[in-house]
Coordinates of C-alpha atoms in Angstrom, one line a residue:
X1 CA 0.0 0.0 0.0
X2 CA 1.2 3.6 -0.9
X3 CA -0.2 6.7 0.6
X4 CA 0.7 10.7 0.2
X5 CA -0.9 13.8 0.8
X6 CA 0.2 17.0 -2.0
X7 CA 0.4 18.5 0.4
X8 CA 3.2 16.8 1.9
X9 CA 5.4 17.0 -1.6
X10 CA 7.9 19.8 -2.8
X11 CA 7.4 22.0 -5.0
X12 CA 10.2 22.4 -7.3
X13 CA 11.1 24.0 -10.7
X14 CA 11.3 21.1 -13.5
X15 CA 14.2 21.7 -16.7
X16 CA 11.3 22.6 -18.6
X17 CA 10.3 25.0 -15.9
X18 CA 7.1 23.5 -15.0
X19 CA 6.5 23.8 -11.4
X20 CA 6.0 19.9 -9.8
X21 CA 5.5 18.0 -6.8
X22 CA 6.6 14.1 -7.6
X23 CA 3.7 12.5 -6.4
X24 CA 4.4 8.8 -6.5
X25 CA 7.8 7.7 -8.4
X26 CA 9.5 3.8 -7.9
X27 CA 13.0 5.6 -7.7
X28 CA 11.8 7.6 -4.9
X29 CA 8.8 5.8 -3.0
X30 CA 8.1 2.9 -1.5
X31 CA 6.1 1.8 -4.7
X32 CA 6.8 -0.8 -7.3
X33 CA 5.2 0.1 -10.5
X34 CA 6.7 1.1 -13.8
X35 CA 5.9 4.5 -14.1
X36 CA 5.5 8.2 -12.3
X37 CA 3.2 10.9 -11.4
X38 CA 3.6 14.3 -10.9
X39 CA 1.1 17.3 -10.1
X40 CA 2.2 20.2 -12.3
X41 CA 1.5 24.0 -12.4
X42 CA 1.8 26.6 -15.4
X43 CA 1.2 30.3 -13.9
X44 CA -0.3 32.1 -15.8
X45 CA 0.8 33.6 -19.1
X46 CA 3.7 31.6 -19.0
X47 CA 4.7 27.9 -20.9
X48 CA 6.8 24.8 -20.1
X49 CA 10.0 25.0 -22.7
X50 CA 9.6 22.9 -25.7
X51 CA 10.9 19.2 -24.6
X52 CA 10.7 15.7 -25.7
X53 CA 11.0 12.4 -23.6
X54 CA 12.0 9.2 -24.8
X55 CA 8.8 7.2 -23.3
X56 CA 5.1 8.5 -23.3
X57 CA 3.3 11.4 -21.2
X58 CA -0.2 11.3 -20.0
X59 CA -1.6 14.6 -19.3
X60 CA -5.1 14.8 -16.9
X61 CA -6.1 19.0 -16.8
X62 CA -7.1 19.6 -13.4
X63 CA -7.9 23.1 -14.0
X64 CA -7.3 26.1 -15.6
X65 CA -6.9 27.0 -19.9
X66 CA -4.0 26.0 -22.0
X67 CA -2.7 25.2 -25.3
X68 CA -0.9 22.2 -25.9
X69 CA 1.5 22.0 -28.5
X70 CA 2.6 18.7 -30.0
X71 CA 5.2 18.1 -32.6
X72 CA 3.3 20.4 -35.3
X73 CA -0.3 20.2 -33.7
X74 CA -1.6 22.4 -31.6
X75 CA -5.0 22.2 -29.4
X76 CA -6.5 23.8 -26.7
X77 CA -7.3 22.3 -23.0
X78 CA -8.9 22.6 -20.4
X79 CA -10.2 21.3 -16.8
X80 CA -11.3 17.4 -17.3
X81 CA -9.7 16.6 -20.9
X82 CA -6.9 13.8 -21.0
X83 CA -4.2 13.2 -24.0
X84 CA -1.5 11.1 -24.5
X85 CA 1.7 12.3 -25.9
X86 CA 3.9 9.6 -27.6
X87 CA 7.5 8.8 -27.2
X88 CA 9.7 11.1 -28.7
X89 CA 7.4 13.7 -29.5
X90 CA 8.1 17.5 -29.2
X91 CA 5.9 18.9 -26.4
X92 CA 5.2 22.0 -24.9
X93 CA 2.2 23.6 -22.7
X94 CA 1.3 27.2 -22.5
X95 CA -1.4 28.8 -20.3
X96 CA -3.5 31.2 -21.8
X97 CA -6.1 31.3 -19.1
X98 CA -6.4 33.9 -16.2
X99 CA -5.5 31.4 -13.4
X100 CA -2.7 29.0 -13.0
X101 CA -2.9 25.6 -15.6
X102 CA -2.7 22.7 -12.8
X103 CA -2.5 19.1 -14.5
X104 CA -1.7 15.2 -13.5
X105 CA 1.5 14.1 -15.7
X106 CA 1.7 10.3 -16.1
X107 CA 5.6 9.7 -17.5
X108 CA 5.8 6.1 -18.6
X109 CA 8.6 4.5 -18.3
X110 CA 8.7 6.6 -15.2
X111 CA 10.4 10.0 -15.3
X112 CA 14.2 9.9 -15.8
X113 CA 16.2 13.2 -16.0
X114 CA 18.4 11.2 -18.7
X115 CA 15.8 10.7 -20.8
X116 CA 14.4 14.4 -21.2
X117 CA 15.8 16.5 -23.6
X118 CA 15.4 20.7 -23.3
X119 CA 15.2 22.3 -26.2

């Protein structure tokens, strides 16, 4: 069994300067699964930088408006929608709403530093 409050994770600034709290990740956590979660913030009028992982990303929009931008796609989200962004895809999130953009990010394989790449 595995338990956490939010509340009860940092905050810190991610390399594609999302703000995040590592929810639940095997490295870190008494927890053996095969990938992690994280609770991510935007403020407002600002966007993560562009970035690609080598494994997939679920995003689950909390609340707040953005636009998602992947490879040469772009769409707009907002509280309740879900995506998927494949391996090795460009990604980036902006939030053009007037509150801060607070998603669930699901990095499977889990989240490695390694395997991000900043553009």
């Amino acid at each position: 069994m595995f338990y956490k409050k939010l509340n009860d994770a940092t905050e810190f600034v991610a390399g594609d300067h999302t703000k995040l709290k590592e929810i639940m990740h095997p490295l870190h956590d008494n927890v053996s699964i095969g990938y992690s979660l994280a609770h991510a913030r935007v403020e407002v009028g600002q966007a993560s930088l562009p970035h690609q992982l080598k494994g997939s990303e679920t995003y689950y929009i909390l609340d707040g408006k953005g636009e998602m931008h992947i490879d040469n796609k772009s769409f707009e989200v907002n509280k309740d929608d879900v995506f998927l962004v494949p391996p090795n895809a460009s990604q980036y999130i902006k939030n053009i709403g007037q509150k801060d953009l607070v998603f669930l990010c699901i990095v499977e394989p889990y989240w490695q530093e390694e395997e991000e790449e900043i553009f």
